[in-house]
CSV table of C-alpha atoms in Angstrom, one decimal:
chain,number,residue,atom,x,y,z
A,1,UNK,CA,-0.7,62.3,16.3
A,2,UNK,CA,2.5,61.3,14.7
A,3,UNK,CA,3.3,57.8,15.3
A,4,UNK,CA,6.8,56.8,16.4
A,5,UNK,CA,9.4,55.5,13.9
A,6,UNK,CA,9.2,51.4,13.4
A,7,UNK,CA,12.0,50.0,15.1
A,8,UNK,CA,13.7,47.3,13.0
A,9,UNK,CA,16.2,46.2,15.9
A,10,UNK,CA,15.7,42.3,15.9
A,11,UNK,CA,16.0,41.1,19.5
A,12,UNK,CA,18.8,38.9,20.3
A,13,UNK,CA,17.0,36.3,21.6
A,14,UNK,CA,15.3,35.8,17.8
A,15,UNK,CA,19.1,35.6,16.5
A,16,UNK,CA,20.3,32.1,16.0
A,17,UNK,CA,23.9,31.4,16.0
A,18,UNK,CA,24.7,29.4,12.6
A,19,UNK,CA,25.4,26.0,14.6
A,20,UNK,CA,21.8,25.8,15.9
A,21,UNK,CA,19.8,23.3,13.7
A,22,UNK,CA,16.9,25.5,11.6
A,23,UNK,CA,14.4,22.8,13.1
A,24,UNK,CA,15.4,22.9,16.8
A,25,UNK,CA,12.1,24.1,18.9
A,26,UNK,CA,10.0,22.9,15.7
A,27,UNK,CA,7.4,20.4,16.6
A,28,UNK,CA,8.5,16.9,14.8
A,29,UNK,CA,4.6,16.1,13.9
A,30,UNK,CA,5.1,19.6,11.3
A,31,UNK,CA,8.2,17.9,9.8
A,32,UNK,CA,8.2,16.0,6.9
A,33,UNK,CA,10.6,14.3,4.4
A,34,UNK,CA,10.3,13.1,0.9
A,35,UNK,CA,12.4,10.9,-1.5
A,36,UNK,CA,13.5,12.4,-4.9
A,37,UNK,CA,13.3,10.3,-8.0
A,38,UNK,CA,14.6,10.0,-11.6
A,39,UNK,CA,13.4,12.2,-13.8
A,40,UNK,CA,14.3,9.9,-16.7
A,41,UNK,CA,13.6,6.1,-16.7
A,42,UNK,CA,15.8,3.8,-18.2
A,43,UNK,CA,15.3,1.5,-21.3
A,44,UNK,CA,11.9,-0.8,-21.0
A,45,UNK,CA,11.0,1.1,-17.8
A,46,UNK,CA,7.8,2.7,-17.1
A,47,UNK,CA,6.2,4.4,-13.8
A,48,UNK,CA,3.8,2.3,-12.3
A,49,UNK,CA,0.2,3.6,-12.8
A,50,UNK,CA,-1.1,1.8,-9.9
A,51,UNK,CA,-2.4,5.1,-8.0
A,52,UNK,CA,-4.0,6.3,-11.1
A,53,UNK,CA,-6.1,3.5,-11.7
A,54,UNK,CA,-9.9,3.1,-10.4
A,55,UNK,CA,-10.7,0.9,-7.4
A,56,UNK,CA,-12.1,-1.9,-9.8
A,57,UNK,CA,-9.2,-1.9,-11.8
A,58,UNK,CA,-7.1,-3.1,-8.9
A,59,UNK,CA,-6.9,-6.3,-7.5
A,60,UNK,CA,-9.2,-7.6,-4.5
A,61,UNK,CA,-8.9,-7.1,-1.1
A,62,UNK,CA,-7.3,-8.1,1.4
A,63,UNK,CA,-4.4,-7.9,-0.9
A,64,UNK,CA,-1.2,-10.4,-0.7
A,65,UNK,CA,1.8,-8.2,1.0
A,66,UNK,CA,3.9,-8.5,-2.1
A,67,UNK,CA,1.7,-6.2,-3.5
A,68,UNK,CA,3.9,-2.7,-4.4
A,69,UNK,CA,1.4,0.4,-4.4
A,70,UNK,CA,3.9,3.2,-4.1
A,71,UNK,CA,3.4,6.1,-6.5
A,72,UNK,CA,7.4,6.1,-7.2
A,73,UNK,CA,7.8,2.5,-8.3
A,74,UNK,CA,9.1,1.5,-11.6
A,75,UNK,CA,8.0,-1.5,-14.0
A,76,UNK,CA,10.6,-2.8,-15.6
A,77,UNK,CA,10.0,-5.2,-18.2
A,78,UNK,CA,12.5,-8.3,-18.3
A,79,UNK,CA,11.5,-10.1,-21.3
A,80,UNK,CA,8.6,-12.6,-23.0
A,81,UNK,CA,7.4,-15.3,-21.0
A,82,UNK,CA,4.6,-16.8,-23.7
A,83,UNK,CA,3.2,-15.9,-26.7
A,84,UNK,CA,-0.4,-16.5,-28.0
A,85,UNK,CA,-2.7,-16.3,-30.6
A,86,UNK,CA,-4.7,-13.5,-28.8
A,87,UNK,CA,-2.6,-12.3,-26.5
A,88,UNK,CA,1.6,-12.3,-25.3
A,89,UNK,CA,2.7,-12.5,-21.8
A,90,UNK,CA,5.5,-10.4,-20.2
A,91,UNK,CA,7.5,-10.6,-16.7
A,92,UNK,CA,7.8,-7.3,-15.4
A,93,UNK,CA,9.5,-6.4,-12.3
A,94,UNK,CA,7.7,-3.6,-9.8
A,95,UNK,CA,10.0,-1.5,-7.6
A,96,UNK,CA,10.6,1.4,-5.6
A,97,UNK,CA,13.9,2.3,-5.9
A,98,UNK,CA,13.9,3.8,-2.3
A,99,UNK,CA,12.7,0.7,-0.7
A,100,UNK,CA,14.9,-2.2,-0.4
A,101,UNK,CA,13.5,-5.4,-1.0
A,102,UNK,CA,10.3,-4.2,-2.5
A,103,UNK,CA,10.8,-5.5,-5.7
A,104,UNK,CA,8.3,-8.1,-7.3
A,105,UNK,CA,8.2,-9.8,-10.5
A,106,UNK,CA,4.5,-10.4,-12.0
A,107,UNK,CA,3.3,-11.7,-15.3
A,108,UNK,CA,1.9,-8.7,-17.6
A,109,UNK,CA,-0.7,-10.5,-20.4
A,110,UNK,CA,-1.2,-8.0,-23.3
A,111,UNK,CA,-4.3,-8.9,-25.4
A,112,UNK,CA,-3.3,-8.0,-29.2
A,113,UNK,CA,-5.6,-5.0,-30.2
A,114,UNK,CA,-5.6,-4.1,-34.4
A,115,UNK,CA,-3.9,-7.3,-34.7
A,116,UNK,CA,-6.2,-9.5,-32.6
A,117,UNK,CA,-7.4,-12.8,-33.9
A,118,UNK,CA,-10.5,-13.5,-31.9
A,119,UNK,CA,-10.8,-16.9,-30.2
A,120,UNK,CA,-11.7,-20.3,-31.8
A,121,UNK,CA,-15.7,-20.8,-31.8
A,122,UNK,CA,-15.5,-17.1,-29.8
A,123,UNK,CA,-19.3,-16.7,-30.4
A,124,UNK,CA,-20.1,-19.6,-28.7
A,125,UNK,CA,-18.4,-18.3,-25.7
A,126,UNK,CA,-19.8,-15.2,-25.9
A,127,UNK,CA,-23.5,-16.2,-26.1
A,128,UNK,CA,-25.6,-14.5,-23.7
A,129,UNK,CA,-22.9,-11.4,-23.2
A,130,UNK,CA,-23.6,-8.2,-24.5
A,131,UNK,CA,-21.8,-4.9,-24.8
A,132,UNK,CA,-22.6,-1.5,-23.4
A,133,UNK,CA,-23.1,0.0,-26.8
A,134,UNK,CA,-24.4,-1.2,-29.8
A,135,UNK,CA,-22.1,0.5,-32.2
A,136,UNK,CA,-19.4,-1.8,-30.5
A,137,UNK,CA,-21.5,-4.7,-30.8
A,138,UNK,CA,-21.8,-3.8,-34.7
A,139,UNK,CA,-17.9,-3.2,-35.2
A,140,UNK,CA,-16.8,-6.2,-33.6
A,141,UNK,CA,-19.5,-8.6,-35.7
A,142,UNK,CA,-17.8,-6.5,-38.8
A,143,UNK,CA,-14.4,-7.1,-37.7
A,144,UNK,CA,-13.5,-3.8,-38.5
A,145,UNK,CA,-10.1,-2.2,-37.1
A,146,UNK,CA,-12.0,-0.3,-34.7
A,147,UNK,CA,-14.0,-3.6,-34.0
A,148,UNK,CA,-10.7,-5.9,-33.5
A,149,UNK,CA,-9.6,-3.1,-30.6
A,150,UNK,CA,-12.9,-3.3,-28.9
A,151,UNK,CA,-13.0,-7.0,-28.9
A,152,UNK,CA,-9.2,-6.9,-27.4
A,153,UNK,CA,-10.7,-4.9,-24.7
A,154,UNK,CA,-13.6,-7.1,-23.8
A,155,UNK,CA,-11.3,-10.1,-23.7
A,156,UNK,CA,-9.1,-8.7,-21.1
A,157,UNK,CA,-12.1,-7.1,-19.4
A,158,UNK,CA,-13.7,-10.6,-19.3
A,159,UNK,CA,-10.5,-12.3,-18.1
A,160,UNK,CA,-10.1,-9.3,-15.5
A,161,UNK,CA,-13.5,-10.1,-13.8
A,162,UNK,CA,-13.2,-13.6,-14.0
A,163,UNK,CA,-10.0,-13.9,-12.3
A,164,UNK,CA,-11.2,-11.6,-9.4
A,165,UNK,CA,-14.3,-13.3,-9.1
A,166,UNK,CA,-12.5,-16.7,-9.0
A,167,UNK,CA,-9.9,-15.2,-6.3
A,168,UNK,CA,-12.7,-14.0,-4.1
A,169,UNK,CA,-14.2,-17.8,-4.4
A,170,UNK,CA,-11.0,-18.7,-3.0
A,171,UNK,CA,-10.1,-20.9,-6.4
A,172,UNK,CA,-6.5,-21.5,-7.3
A,173,UNK,CA,-5.8,-18.9,-10.2
A,174,UNK,CA,-2.9,-16.1,-10.2
A,175,UNK,CA,-3.8,-13.1,-8.0
A,176,UNK,CA,-5.1,-10.3,-10.4
A,177,UNK,CA,-2.9,-7.1,-9.4
A,178,UNK,CA,-4.5,-4.5,-12.0
A,179,UNK,CA,-5.8,-4.1,-15.4
A,180,UNK,CA,-4.8,-1.1,-17.8
A,181,UNK,CA,-6.6,-0.8,-21.1
A,182,UNK,CA,-5.7,-4.6,-22.6
A,183,UNK,CA,-2.9,-5.6,-20.2
A,184,UNK,CA,-3.3,-7.6,-17.1
A,185,UNK,CA,-0.8,-7.6,-14.2
A,186,UNK,CA,-1.1,-10.7,-12.4
A,187,UNK,CA,0.8,-13.0,-9.9
A,188,UNK,CA,3.7,-14.6,-11.7
A,189,UNK,CA,3.3,-18.8,-10.4
A,190,UNK,CA,6.6,-20.0,-9.9
A,191,UNK,CA,8.2,-23.4,-8.5
A,192,UNK,CA,11.6,-23.3,-7.3
A,193,UNK,CA,12.3,-20.0,-9.0
A,194,UNK,CA,11.3,-20.6,-12.2
A,195,UNK,CA,7.9,-20.2,-14.0
A,196,UNK,CA,5.7,-23.5,-13.1
A,197,UNK,CA,5.3,-25.9,-16.2
A,198,UNK,CA,2.2,-26.7,-17.2
A,199,UNK,CA,0.5,-29.9,-16.2
A,200,UNK,CA,0.9,-30.9,-19.5
A,201,UNK,CA,4.7,-31.1,-19.4
A,202,UNK,CA,5.0,-32.8,-16.2
A,203,UNK,CA,5.3,-36.5,-15.0
A,204,UNK,CA,4.4,-36.5,-11.3
A,205,UNK,CA,4.4,-39.6,-9.2
A,206,UNK,CA,1.1,-41.1,-8.1
A,207,UNK,CA,0.2,-39.6,-4.8
A,208,UNK,CA,0.8,-36.1,-6.2
A,209,UNK,CA,-1.7,-36.9,-9.3
A,210,UNK,CA,-4.4,-38.4,-6.8
A,211,UNK,CA,-3.7,-34.7,-5.1
A,212,UNK,CA,-3.8,-33.0,-8.1
A,213,UNK,CA,-7.1,-34.6,-9.2
A,214,UNK,CA,-8.8,-33.9,-5.9
A,215,UNK,CA,-7.7,-30.1,-6.4
A,216,UNK,CA,-9.2,-30.1,-9.4
A,217,UNK,CA,-12.6,-31.6,-8.5
A,218,UNK,CA,-13.0,-28.9,-5.5
A,219,UNK,CA,-12.1,-26.2,-7.8
A,220,UNK,CA,-14.6,-27.1,-10.5
A,221,UNK,CA,-17.2,-27.9,-8.2
A,222,UNK,CA,-16.5,-24.2,-6.7
A,223,UNK,CA,-17.0,-22.6,-10.1
A,224,UNK,CA,-20.2,-24.5,-10.6
A,225,UNK,CA,-21.5,-23.6,-7.3
A,226,UNK,CA,-21.0,-20.3,-8.7
A,227,UNK,CA,-22.8,-20.9,-11.9
A,228,UNK,CA,-19.3,-20.9,-13.7
A,229,UNK,CA,-17.5,-23.3,-16.1
A,230,UNK,CA,-13.8,-22.3,-17.3
A,231,UNK,CA,-14.8,-23.6,-20.8
A,232,UNK,CA,-11.7,-24.0,-22.0
A,233,UNK,CA,-10.1,-26.1,-19.5
A,234,UNK,CA,-7.2,-28.9,-20.2
A,235,UNK,CA,-3.4,-29.8,-19.3
A,236,UNK,CA,-2.3,-26.7,-21.0
A,237,UNK,CA,-3.6,-24.1,-18.9
A,238,UNK,CA,-3.0,-25.7,-16.0
A,239,UNK,CA,0.1,-25.3,-13.9
A,240,UNK,CA,1.8,-27.5,-11.8
A,241,UNK,CA,3.3,-25.3,-8.7
A,242,UNK,CA,5.2,-28.2,-7.1
A,243,UNK,CA,2.2,-30.0,-5.5
A,244,UNK,CA,-0.2,-27.3,-6.0
A,245,UNK,CA,-2.5,-26.5,-9.3
A,246,UNK,CA,-3.3,-23.5,-10.6
A,247,UNK,CA,-5.6,-22.8,-13.5
A,248,UNK,CA,-4.9,-20.1,-15.8
A,249,UNK,CA,-6.3,-18.4,-19.1
A,250,UNK,CA,-9.8,-17.3,-17.9
A,251,UNK,CA,-11.1,-14.7,-20.7
A,252,UNK,CA,-13.8,-17.3,-21.7
A,253,UNK,CA,-15.2,-18.3,-18.9
A,254,UNK,CA,-19.2,-18.7,-19.4
A,255,UNK,CA,-22.3,-18.9,-17.4
A,256,UNK,CA,-23.1,-22.5,-16.7
A,257,UNK,CA,-27.0,-21.9,-17.1
A,258,UNK,CA,-26.8,-18.6,-19.2
A,259,UNK,CA,-24.9,-19.6,-22.0
A,260,UNK,CA,-26.8,-22.1,-24.3
A,261,UNK,CA,-23.7,-24.6,-24.4
A,262,UNK,CA,-22.8,-24.0,-20.9
A,263,UNK,CA,-23.3,-28.0,-19.9
A,264,UNK,CA,-21.7,-28.5,-23.1
A,265,UNK,CA,-18.3,-26.6,-22.1
A,266,UNK,CA,-18.3,-28.3,-18.6
A,267,UNK,CA,-18.4,-31.8,-19.8
A,268,UNK,CA,-15.4,-30.9,-22.7
A,269,UNK,CA,-13.3,-29.4,-19.4
A,270,UNK,CA,-14.3,-33.0,-17.7
A,271,UNK,CA,-13.0,-34.9,-20.8
A,272,UNK,CA,-10.0,-32.9,-21.7
A,273,UNK,CA,-8.8,-33.2,-17.8
A,274,UNK,CA,-9.7,-36.8,-17.1
A,275,UNK,CA,-7.8,-37.9,-20.4
A,276,UNK,CA,-4.6,-36.4,-18.7
A,277,UNK,CA,-5.0,-37.9,-15.2
A,278,UNK,CA,-6.0,-41.4,-17.2
A,279,UNK,CA,-2.5,-41.0,-18.7
A,280,UNK,CA,-1.2,-41.0,-15.9
A,281,UNK,CA,-2.5,-43.9,-14.3
A,282,UNK,CA,-5.5,-42.6,-12.3
A,283,UNK,CA,-9.1,-44.4,-12.9
A,284,UNK,CA,-11.2,-41.7,-13.2
A,285,UNK,CA,-14.4,-40.9,-15.6
A,286,UNK,CA,-15.3,-37.7,-17.4
A,287,UNK,CA,-19.1,-38.8,-16.8
A,288,UNK,CA,-18.7,-39.6,-13.1
A,289,UNK,CA,-17.2,-36.4,-12.8
A,290,UNK,CA,-19.7,-34.3,-14.6
A,291,UNK,CA,-22.3,-36.1,-12.6
A,292,UNK,CA,-20.9,-35.4,-9.5
A,293,UNK,CA,-20.2,-31.7,-10.6
A,294,UNK,CA,-23.8,-31.4,-11.8
A,295,UNK,CA,-25.2,-32.2,-8.5
A,296,UNK,CA,-23.2,-29.2,-6.9
A,297,UNK,CA,-25.1,-26.8,-9.2
A,298,UNK,CA,-28.4,-27.9,-8.7
């Protein structure tokens, strides 16, 4: 039976006047907006890799409110903050161009790869540690080009793990934001808007010195209770952020018991720090501090 011809006439109630909004009558839950970002970045800029990183490569939760996690955030390098034998530290600003006030400046510590030089007495720090692949371990011992790259990565991972662990223990360390290859992004420690000076550079009053010592003793006690030793603690890798003491440079953290020299490292840390406090007029003794800490360890 033949079908009637299809009526292509559009009913009048389907016609939309030119002044009618295309969204009129549509449920708002089905409507979304999106921001467009620049196709090209400026000099010394890169896209944030936060969302590309695995969970353990990001800082521990709960995270500080200032952390920028937007996939459209841009990292802008601001310059060198500090240079060292094994790594350099740069200032990097991370901001989402579509979110006003989101900008935050962080410290990016980058370990050298092929030009990497091992830490002084590095073998004594790494006693008790093992690498996942024996081939990498042999390469590091031979100090080949690949071995130097592996060593740089191992030191970066070691510091990252130490920062995470110390932060979770409530210790005064910079918040670890992320690790990407041999670069660790962390909190930039400041005082009055400037980089906080090293403890060796300041001459605080007696009250502040006493406060610093109390903070140091508490931090070392917490470390020892967790079975850890900084291993290279001195007034040069401790920052004076106003009344607050902040410990930095943690790649060589060792196991107090697992490392044969763990207790020697602890005593040396006590000696280095007590020497500074005595020079600032505080009557302290490294043997007394060491004994107090050992009481926390066992």
